[in-house]
Amino acid sequence: MGADTLDLTGKVAVVTGGAQGIGQAIAQALRDGGADIVIADRNAQAAAATAADLGGSSLALDVTDSASVDEAVERVVTERGRLDVWVNNAGIAANAPAEEMTDDDWRTVLSVNLDGTFYCARAAGRHMLASGGGAIVNIASMSGMVSNHPQPQVAYNASKAGVIMLTKSMAGEWARRGVRVNSVSPGYTATAILDQVRQRQPEWTETWFRETPMGRPAEPAEVASVVRFLASDAASYMTGSNVVVDGGYTSW
C-alpha cells in the first residue's frame, strides 16, 4: 500500500442519489480523495448541477429499473474505462402506521431502498468481478437495526434491515474475488429533509435528539468520511461490515 491509503486518485466512483444531501457530501468526499466522480440521480437536472459544482459528471438513473441500471454501468465503463467504487445512496421513506400503509407505499419504499440497492450492486459487482476488484458501499440506516420512534416507518425499517443483510451476503460471495461490500448506517443527519421534518413534526425531532447521546444530528460530511474510508485501501481487510454512524443512538 502507498503512504496514503485514503487516496482515491485514478479511481472512478459512482454515487446514486448523489445530487443532494448525504449523497452530495459523499460525492464531495470521494472527489476530495482524488476520485473521478459520477453523480447518478433520478433528477437529471439536479445531478448535472451537482456534478458541475464538484467537477464530476452525471447521469440520469432510476434505480428501480434494472435495465436502466445495467445500461448506466456500461455507460460509465465505456466512457471512463473502469469502475472502482459504487455507492448505493438512493433511498426514500414513507411514514404511516403499519395497519394503514398501502400496498403501493410499501412497494415503492422497498423498490427504491432494497431492490434498487440490489440491482445496482449486482450490475456494478458483475463488472468489478470481471475486472479484478472494486468496492461497493451501501447506505443502510440505524433503522435497519432498531425500530426508532416516534415516527411509524415499517417499510423503511424493513428495507434498511434488508440492505444490511444484502451487504453481508454479497460480501461473503465476492470476498475471494476482489470485491469488497460494506454498508454504512447513519443516524439522524442534518439535511433538507430533516429541516422539513423539524418544521412539520417538531415533537419527532425533539425525541430524536433527546435519545441521541451526542444530542445532535450528524453533519453529512461525518457520514461521507466513513464512506470514503470504506471505498479506499485503508479498509482493504473490511468486507461485510456495517459501520454505524449514529451519535450513539443504538448504544442506549
PDB file of C-alpha atoms in Angstrom:
ATOM      1  CA  MET A   1       0.000   0.000   0.000  1.00  0.00           C
ATOM      2  CA  GLY A   2       1.004   3.584  -0.586  1.00  0.00           C
ATOM      3  CA  ALA A   3       1.667   6.119   2.111  1.00  0.00           C
ATOM      4  CA  ASP A   4      -1.878   7.490   1.878  1.00  0.00           C
ATOM      5  CA  THR A   5      -4.290   4.586   1.771  1.00  0.00           C
ATOM      6  CA  LEU A   6      -7.255   7.003   1.729  1.00  0.00           C
ATOM      7  CA  ASP A   7      -6.095   8.289  -1.660  1.00  0.00           C
ATOM      8  CA  LEU A   8      -8.594   7.513  -4.438  1.00  0.00           C
ATOM      9  CA  THR A   9      -6.649   9.083  -7.275  1.00  0.00           C
ATOM     10  CA  GLY A  10      -7.320   7.300 -10.554  1.00  0.00           C
ATOM     11  CA  LYS A  11     -10.472   5.626  -9.247  1.00  0.00           C
ATOM     12  CA  VAL A  12     -13.876   6.050 -10.878  1.00  0.00           C
ATOM     13  CA  ALA A  13     -16.684   6.332  -8.325  1.00  0.00           C
ATOM     14  CA  VAL A  14     -20.458   6.432  -8.843  1.00  0.00           C
ATOM     15  CA  VAL A  15     -22.836   7.767  -6.177  1.00  0.00           C
ATOM     16  CA  THR A  16     -26.563   7.113  -6.585  1.00  0.00           C
ATOM     17  CA  GLY A  17     -28.889   9.739  -5.184  1.00  0.00           C
ATOM     18  CA  GLY A  18     -25.838  11.966  -5.312  1.00  0.00           C
ATOM     19  CA  ALA A  19     -27.488  15.239  -6.263  1.00  0.00           C
ATOM     20  CA  GLN A  20     -28.173  16.420  -2.719  1.00  0.00           C
ATOM     21  CA  GLY A  21     -27.952  15.663   0.985  1.00  0.00           C
ATOM     22  CA  ILE A  22     -25.788  12.793   2.156  1.00  0.00           C
ATOM     23  CA  GLY A  23     -25.203  11.676  -1.422  1.00  0.00           C
ATOM     24  CA  GLN A  24     -23.760  15.036  -2.403  1.00  0.00           C
ATOM     25  CA  ALA A  25     -21.486  15.008   0.659  1.00  0.00           C
ATOM     26  CA  ILE A  26     -20.311  11.515  -0.256  1.00  0.00           C
ATOM     27  CA  ALA A  27     -19.530  12.582  -3.802  1.00  0.00           C
ATOM     28  CA  GLN A  28     -17.544  15.536  -2.482  1.00  0.00           C
ATOM     29  CA  ALA A  29     -15.592  13.354  -0.053  1.00  0.00           C
ATOM     30  CA  LEU A  30     -14.687  10.916  -2.823  1.00  0.00           C
ATOM     31  CA  ARG A  31     -13.748  13.807  -5.084  1.00  0.00           C
ATOM     32  CA  ASP A  32     -11.553  15.257  -2.348  1.00  0.00           C
ATOM     33  CA  GLY A  33      -9.847  11.871  -2.194  1.00  0.00           C
ATOM     34  CA  GLY A  34      -8.942  12.166  -5.847  1.00  0.00           C
ATOM     35  CA  ALA A  35     -11.697  10.058  -7.417  1.00  0.00           C
ATOM     36  CA  ASP A  36     -13.325  10.783 -10.753  1.00  0.00           C
ATOM     37  CA  ILE A  37     -16.933  11.056  -9.579  1.00  0.00           C
ATOM     38  CA  VAL A  38     -20.191  10.331 -11.378  1.00  0.00           C
ATOM     39  CA  ILE A  39     -23.415  11.695  -9.870  1.00  0.00           C
ATOM     40  CA  ALA A  40     -26.287   9.313 -10.633  1.00  0.00           C
ATOM     41  CA  ASP A  41     -29.736  10.568  -9.749  1.00  0.00           C
ATOM     42  CA  ARG A  42     -33.337  10.297 -10.904  1.00  0.00           C
ATOM     43  CA  ASN A  43     -33.354  14.109 -11.127  1.00  0.00           C
ATOM     44  CA  ALA A  44     -31.088  14.606 -14.135  1.00  0.00           C
ATOM     45  CA  GLN A  45     -31.036  18.391 -13.817  1.00  0.00           C
ATOM     46  CA  ALA A  46     -30.031  18.329 -10.162  1.00  0.00           C
ATOM     47  CA  ALA A  47     -27.413  15.657 -10.869  1.00  0.00           C
ATOM     48  CA  ALA A  48     -25.887  17.790 -13.620  1.00  0.00           C
ATOM     49  CA  ALA A  49     -25.801  20.851 -11.360  1.00  0.00           C
ATOM     50  CA  THR A  50     -24.086  18.980  -8.535  1.00  0.00           C
ATOM     51  CA  ALA A  51     -21.616  17.407 -10.945  1.00  0.00           C
ATOM     52  CA  ALA A  52     -20.767  20.841 -12.324  1.00  0.00           C
ATOM     53  CA  ASP A  53     -20.193  22.187  -8.804  1.00  0.00           C
ATOM     54  CA  LEU A  54     -17.961  19.267  -7.843  1.00  0.00           C
ATOM     55  CA  GLY A  55     -16.110  18.857 -11.115  1.00  0.00           C
ATOM     56  CA  GLY A  56     -17.559  15.475 -11.984  1.00  0.00           C
ATOM     57  CA  SER A  57     -20.038  14.073 -14.466  1.00  0.00           C
ATOM     58  CA  SER A  58     -23.640  12.965 -14.147  1.00  0.00           C
ATOM     59  CA  LEU A  59     -26.178  10.531 -15.468  1.00  0.00           C
ATOM     60  CA  ALA A  60     -29.912  10.087 -15.037  1.00  0.00           C
ATOM     61  CA  LEU A  61     -30.694   6.865 -13.217  1.00  0.00           C
ATOM     62  CA  ASP A  62     -33.830   5.203 -11.900  1.00  0.00           C
ATOM     63  CA  VAL A  63     -32.509   2.550  -9.529  1.00  0.00           C
ATOM     64  CA  THR A  64     -35.831   0.681  -9.613  1.00  0.00           C
ATOM     65  CA  ASP A  65     -35.329  -0.123 -13.317  1.00  0.00           C
ATOM     66  CA  SER A  66     -32.769  -2.923 -13.567  1.00  0.00           C
ATOM     67  CA  ALA A  67     -32.290  -2.446 -17.310  1.00  0.00           C
ATOM     68  CA  SER A  68     -31.531   1.247 -16.739  1.00  0.00           C
ATOM     69  CA  VAL A  69     -29.058   0.296 -14.025  1.00  0.00           C
ATOM     70  CA  ASP A  70     -27.266  -2.167 -16.297  1.00  0.00           C
ATOM     71  CA  GLU A  71     -27.070   0.475 -19.025  1.00  0.00           C
ATOM     72  CA  ALA A  72     -25.681   3.029 -16.577  1.00  0.00           C
ATOM     73  CA  VAL A  73     -22.850   0.724 -15.522  1.00  0.00           C
ATOM     74  CA  GLU A  74     -21.997   0.001 -19.156  1.00  0.00           C
ATOM     75  CA  ARG A  75     -22.011   3.717 -19.931  1.00  0.00           C
ATOM     76  CA  VAL A  76     -19.658   4.538 -17.077  1.00  0.00           C
ATOM     77  CA  VAL A  77     -17.254   1.768 -18.066  1.00  0.00           C
ATOM     78  CA  THR A  78     -17.387   2.743 -21.734  1.00  0.00           C
ATOM     79  CA  GLU A  79     -16.846   6.448 -21.068  1.00  0.00           C
ATOM     80  CA  ARG A  80     -14.408   6.169 -18.153  1.00  0.00           C
ATOM     81  CA  GLY A  81     -12.721   2.876 -18.978  1.00  0.00           C
ATOM     82  CA  ARG A  82     -13.185   1.496 -15.475  1.00  0.00           C
ATOM     83  CA  LEU A  83     -15.423   1.343 -12.406  1.00  0.00           C
ATOM     84  CA  ASP A  84     -13.807   1.105  -8.991  1.00  0.00           C
ATOM     85  CA  VAL A  85     -16.314   2.380  -6.424  1.00  0.00           C
ATOM     86  CA  TRP A  86     -20.102   2.281  -6.348  1.00  0.00           C
ATOM     87  CA  VAL A  87     -22.069   3.898  -3.523  1.00  0.00           C
ATOM     88  CA  ASN A  88     -25.745   2.970  -3.194  1.00  0.00           C
ATOM     89  CA  ASN A  89     -27.189   6.033  -1.512  1.00  0.00           C
ATOM     90  CA  ALA A  90     -30.557   6.499  -3.245  1.00  0.00           C
ATOM     91  CA  GLY A  91     -33.402   5.996  -0.794  1.00  0.00           C
ATOM     92  CA  ILE A  92     -36.840   7.151   0.300  1.00  0.00           C
ATOM     93  CA  ALA A  93     -39.090   6.841   3.342  1.00  0.00           C
ATOM     94  CA  ALA A  94     -42.835   6.701   3.976  1.00  0.00           C
ATOM     95  CA  ASN A  95     -44.380   7.382   7.357  1.00  0.00           C
ATOM     96  CA  ALA A  96     -47.642   5.607   8.080  1.00  0.00           C
ATOM     97  CA  PRO A  97     -48.844   3.249  10.805  1.00  0.00           C
ATOM     98  CA  ALA A  98     -48.360  -0.346   9.694  1.00  0.00           C
ATOM     99  CA  GLU A  99     -52.084  -1.038   9.633  1.00  0.00           C
ATOM    100  CA  GLU A 100     -52.638   1.958   7.371  1.00  0.00           C
ATOM    101  CA  MET A 101     -49.714   1.539   4.974  1.00  0.00           C
ATOM    102  CA  THR A 102     -50.898   0.895   1.441  1.00  0.00           C
ATOM    103  CA  ASP A 103     -49.507  -1.754  -0.856  1.00  0.00           C
ATOM    104  CA  ASP A 104     -48.259   0.991  -3.169  1.00  0.00           C
ATOM    105  CA  ASP A 105     -46.364   2.817  -0.407  1.00  0.00           C
ATOM    106  CA  TRP A 106     -44.820  -0.415   0.846  1.00  0.00           C
ATOM    107  CA  ARG A 107     -43.776  -1.474  -2.633  1.00  0.00           C
ATOM    108  CA  THR A 108     -42.387   1.969  -3.526  1.00  0.00           C
ATOM    109  CA  VAL A 109     -40.105   2.103  -0.488  1.00  0.00           C
ATOM    110  CA  LEU A 110     -38.878  -1.457  -0.940  1.00  0.00           C
ATOM    111  CA  SER A 111     -38.359  -0.983  -4.674  1.00  0.00           C
ATOM    112  CA  VAL A 112     -36.061   2.008  -4.188  1.00  0.00           C
ATOM    113  CA  ASN A 113     -34.257   1.087  -0.977  1.00  0.00           C
ATOM    114  CA  LEU A 114     -33.837  -2.665  -1.346  1.00  0.00           C
ATOM    115  CA  ASP A 115     -34.494  -3.638  -4.959  1.00  0.00           C
ATOM    116  CA  GLY A 116     -32.571  -0.616  -6.214  1.00  0.00           C
ATOM    117  CA  THR A 117     -29.600  -1.350  -3.985  1.00  0.00           C
ATOM    118  CA  PHE A 118     -29.561  -4.946  -5.221  1.00  0.00           C
ATOM    119  CA  TYR A 119     -29.855  -4.017  -8.894  1.00  0.00           C
ATOM    120  CA  CYS A 120     -27.005  -1.505  -8.625  1.00  0.00           C
ATOM    121  CA  ALA A 121     -24.738  -3.726  -6.535  1.00  0.00           C
ATOM    122  CA  ARG A 122     -25.371  -6.642  -8.885  1.00  0.00           C
ATOM    123  CA  ALA A 123     -24.565  -4.626 -12.004  1.00  0.00           C
ATOM    124  CA  ALA A 124     -21.520  -2.910 -10.517  1.00  0.00           C
ATOM    125  CA  GLY A 125     -20.373  -6.181  -8.971  1.00  0.00           C
ATOM    126  CA  ARG A 126     -20.511  -8.009 -12.292  1.00  0.00           C
ATOM    127  CA  HIS A 127     -18.097  -5.532 -13.800  1.00  0.00           C
ATOM    128  CA  MET A 128     -15.831  -5.443 -10.756  1.00  0.00           C
ATOM    129  CA  LEU A 129     -15.649  -9.235 -10.632  1.00  0.00           C
ATOM    130  CA  ALA A 130     -14.696  -9.324 -14.292  1.00  0.00           C
ATOM    131  CA  SER A 131     -12.097  -6.576 -13.920  1.00  0.00           C
ATOM    132  CA  GLY A 132     -10.483  -7.974 -10.787  1.00  0.00           C
ATOM    133  CA  GLY A 133     -11.794  -5.859  -7.930  1.00  0.00           C
ATOM    134  CA  GLY A 134     -13.693  -2.913  -6.551  1.00  0.00           C
ATOM    135  CA  ALA A 135     -15.556  -1.548  -3.563  1.00  0.00           C
ATOM    136  CA  ILE A 136     -19.307  -1.219  -3.068  1.00  0.00           C
ATOM    137  CA  VAL A 137     -20.708   0.810  -0.177  1.00  0.00           C
ATOM    138  CA  ASN A 138     -24.411   0.567   0.612  1.00  0.00           C
ATOM    139  CA  ILE A 139     -26.094   3.270   2.675  1.00  0.00           C
ATOM    140  CA  ALA A 140     -28.297   1.434   5.153  1.00  0.00           C
ATOM    141  CA  SER A 141     -29.538   3.064   8.370  1.00  0.00           C
ATOM    142  CA  MET A 142     -29.617   2.614  12.105  1.00  0.00           C
ATOM    143  CA  SER A 143     -33.300   1.919  11.342  1.00  0.00           C
ATOM    144  CA  GLY A 144     -32.172  -1.388   9.915  1.00  0.00           C
ATOM    145  CA  MET A 145     -31.070  -2.349  13.414  1.00  0.00           C
ATOM    146  CA  VAL A 146     -33.637  -0.725  15.717  1.00  0.00           C
ATOM    147  CA  SER A 147     -37.222   0.426  15.317  1.00  0.00           C
ATOM    148  CA  ASN A 148     -36.626   4.040  16.191  1.00  0.00           C
ATOM    149  CA  HIS A 149     -39.554   6.183  17.224  1.00  0.00           C
ATOM    150  CA  PRO A 150     -41.916   8.047  17.435  1.00  0.00           C
ATOM    151  CA  GLN A 151     -42.360   8.008  13.654  1.00  0.00           C
ATOM    152  CA  PRO A 152     -44.054   4.935  12.148  1.00  0.00           C
ATOM    153  CA  GLN A 153     -41.900   3.647   9.255  1.00  0.00           C
ATOM    154  CA  VAL A 154     -42.253  -0.099   8.929  1.00  0.00           C
ATOM    155  CA  ALA A 155     -41.339  -0.189   5.233  1.00  0.00           C
ATOM    156  CA  TYR A 156     -38.222   1.932   5.695  1.00  0.00           C
ATOM    157  CA  ASN A 157     -37.017  -0.126   8.651  1.00  0.00           C
ATOM    158  CA  ALA A 158     -37.590  -3.403   6.835  1.00  0.00           C
ATOM    159  CA  SER A 159     -35.863  -2.167   3.692  1.00  0.00           C
ATOM    160  CA  LYS A 160     -32.759  -0.990   5.546  1.00  0.00           C
ATOM    161  CA  ALA A 161     -32.515  -4.242   7.503  1.00  0.00           C
ATOM    162  CA  GLY A 162     -32.580  -5.923   4.119  1.00  0.00           C
ATOM    163  CA  VAL A 163     -29.753  -3.712   2.873  1.00  0.00           C
ATOM    164  CA  ILE A 164     -27.558  -4.758   5.803  1.00  0.00           C
ATOM    165  CA  MET A 165     -28.113  -8.454   5.116  1.00  0.00           C
ATOM    166  CA  LEU A 166     -27.756  -7.944   1.368  1.00  0.00           C
ATOM    167  CA  THR A 167     -24.380  -6.374   2.103  1.00  0.00           C
ATOM    168  CA  LYS A 168     -23.229  -9.327   4.190  1.00  0.00           C
ATOM    169  CA  SER A 169     -24.457 -11.861   1.636  1.00  0.00           C
ATOM    170  CA  MET A 170     -22.733 -10.257  -1.338  1.00  0.00           C
ATOM    171  CA  ALA A 171     -19.572  -9.643   0.688  1.00  0.00           C
ATOM    172  CA  GLY A 172     -19.278 -13.322   1.519  1.00  0.00           C
ATOM    173  CA  GLU A 173     -19.832 -14.405  -2.068  1.00  0.00           C
ATOM    174  CA  TRP A 174     -17.338 -11.986  -3.593  1.00  0.00           C
ATOM    175  CA  ALA A 175     -14.595 -11.652  -0.952  1.00  0.00           C
ATOM    176  CA  ARG A 176     -12.158 -14.061  -2.613  1.00  0.00           C
ATOM    177  CA  ARG A 177     -12.734 -12.453  -6.000  1.00  0.00           C
ATOM    178  CA  GLY A 178     -11.521  -8.998  -5.010  1.00  0.00           C
ATOM    179  CA  VAL A 179     -14.800  -7.150  -4.486  1.00  0.00           C
ATOM    180  CA  ARG A 180     -15.494  -5.675  -1.060  1.00  0.00           C
ATOM    181  CA  VAL A 181     -19.062  -4.833   0.005  1.00  0.00           C
ATOM    182  CA  ASN A 182     -19.765  -2.841   3.161  1.00  0.00           C
ATOM    183  CA  SER A 183     -22.597  -0.718   4.496  1.00  0.00           C
ATOM    184  CA  VAL A 184     -22.870   2.486   6.487  1.00  0.00           C
ATOM    185  CA  SER A 185     -25.806   3.024   8.842  1.00  0.00           C
ATOM    186  CA  PRO A 186     -26.311   6.712   9.572  1.00  0.00           C
ATOM    187  CA  GLY A 187     -28.462   8.072  12.332  1.00  0.00           C
ATOM    188  CA  TYR A 188     -30.373  11.329  12.003  1.00  0.00           C
ATOM    189  CA  THR A 189     -28.482  13.615   9.662  1.00  0.00           C
ATOM    190  CA  ALA A 190     -28.715  17.359   9.061  1.00  0.00           C
ATOM    191  CA  THR A 191     -30.175  17.507   5.563  1.00  0.00           C
ATOM    192  CA  ALA A 192     -33.012  19.453   3.966  1.00  0.00           C
ATOM    193  CA  ILE A 193     -35.319  16.544   4.744  1.00  0.00           C
ATOM    194  CA  LEU A 194     -34.566  16.793   8.452  1.00  0.00           C
ATOM    195  CA  ASP A 195     -35.307  20.527   8.332  1.00  0.00           C
ATOM    196  CA  GLN A 196     -38.677  19.771   6.759  1.00  0.00           C
ATOM    197  CA  VAL A 197     -39.496  17.233   9.452  1.00  0.00           C
ATOM    198  CA  ARG A 198     -38.487  19.694  12.163  1.00  0.00           C
ATOM    199  CA  GLN A 199     -40.999  22.186  10.795  1.00  0.00           C
ATOM    200  CA  ARG A 200     -43.843  19.688  10.351  1.00  0.00           C
ATOM    201  CA  GLN A 201     -43.287  17.381  13.316  1.00  0.00           C
ATOM    202  CA  PRO A 202     -41.140  19.187  15.931  1.00  0.00           C
ATOM    203  CA  GLU A 203     -42.082  16.612  18.564  1.00  0.00           C
ATOM    204  CA  TRP A 204     -40.374  13.951  16.456  1.00  0.00           C
ATOM    205  CA  THR A 205     -37.054  15.768  16.215  1.00  0.00           C
ATOM    206  CA  GLU A 206     -37.151  16.698  19.905  1.00  0.00           C
ATOM    207  CA  THR A 207     -37.448  12.998  20.727  1.00  0.00           C
ATOM    208  CA  TRP A 208     -34.738  12.026  18.260  1.00  0.00           C
ATOM    209  CA  PHE A 209     -32.078  14.276  19.721  1.00  0.00           C
ATOM    210  CA  ARG A 210     -33.107  13.694  23.311  1.00  0.00           C
ATOM    211  CA  GLU A 211     -32.493   9.996  22.694  1.00  0.00           C
ATOM    212  CA  THR A 212     -29.220  10.504  20.827  1.00  0.00           C
ATOM    213  CA  PRO A 213     -26.321  10.511  23.314  1.00  0.00           C
ATOM    214  CA  MET A 214     -24.470  13.208  21.358  1.00  0.00           C
ATOM    215  CA  GLY A 215     -27.649  15.291  21.349  1.00  0.00           C
ATOM    216  CA  ARG A 216     -27.399  16.434  17.741  1.00  0.00           C
ATOM    217  CA  PRO A 217     -27.728  15.192  14.177  1.00  0.00           C
ATOM    218  CA  ALA A 218     -24.755  14.132  12.109  1.00  0.00           C
ATOM    219  CA  GLU A 219     -23.374  16.512   9.536  1.00  0.00           C
ATOM    220  CA  PRO A 220     -23.479  14.900   6.060  1.00  0.00           C
ATOM    221  CA  ALA A 221     -19.687  15.149   5.887  1.00  0.00           C
ATOM    222  CA  GLU A 222     -19.424  12.992   9.029  1.00  0.00           C
ATOM    223  CA  VAL A 223     -21.192  10.184   7.191  1.00  0.00           C
ATOM    224  CA  ALA A 224     -19.326  10.823   3.948  1.00  0.00           C
ATOM    225  CA  SER A 225     -15.895  10.472   5.554  1.00  0.00           C
ATOM    226  CA  VAL A 226     -16.771   6.931   6.630  1.00  0.00           C
ATOM    227  CA  VAL A 227     -17.852   6.087   3.090  1.00  0.00           C
ATOM    228  CA  ARG A 228     -14.549   7.389   1.736  1.00  0.00           C
ATOM    229  CA  PHE A 229     -12.708   5.201   4.219  1.00  0.00           C
ATOM    230  CA  LEU A 230     -14.640   2.077   3.169  1.00  0.00           C
ATOM    231  CA  ALA A 231     -14.083   2.874  -0.504  1.00  0.00           C
ATOM    232  CA  SER A 232     -10.343   3.213  -0.017  1.00  0.00           C
ATOM    233  CA  ASP A 233      -7.432   0.844   0.522  1.00  0.00           C
ATOM    234  CA  ALA A 234      -7.446   1.905   4.178  1.00  0.00           C
ATOM    235  CA  ALA A 235     -10.356  -0.554   4.549  1.00  0.00           C
ATOM    236  CA  SER A 236      -8.732  -3.286   2.474  1.00  0.00           C
ATOM    237  CA  TYR A 237      -9.491  -6.011   5.063  1.00  0.00           C
ATOM    238  CA  MET A 238     -13.073  -4.922   5.638  1.00  0.00           C
ATOM    239  CA  THR A 239     -15.958  -6.575   3.871  1.00  0.00           C
ATOM    240  CA  GLY A 240     -19.445  -7.460   5.107  1.00  0.00           C
ATOM    241  CA  SER A 241     -19.189  -4.786   7.798  1.00  0.00           C
ATOM    242  CA  ASN A 242     -21.974  -2.423   8.795  1.00  0.00           C
ATOM    243  CA  VAL A 243     -20.461   0.768  10.199  1.00  0.00           C
ATOM    244  CA  VAL A 244     -22.899   2.646  12.430  1.00  0.00           C
ATOM    245  CA  VAL A 245     -22.646   6.467  12.435  1.00  0.00           C
ATOM    246  CA  ASP A 246     -25.467   7.454  14.757  1.00  0.00           C
ATOM    247  CA  GLY A 247     -24.104   9.651  17.559  1.00  0.00           C
ATOM    248  CA  GLY A 248     -24.603   6.745  19.939  1.00  0.00           C
ATOM    249  CA  TYR A 249     -28.368   6.291  19.343  1.00  0.00           C
ATOM    250  CA  THR A 250     -28.209   2.495  19.165  1.00  0.00           C
ATOM    251  CA  SER A 251     -25.978   2.264  22.239  1.00  0.00           C
ATOM    252  CA  TRP A 252     -28.877   3.026  24.602  1.00  0.00           C
TER     253      TRP A 252
END
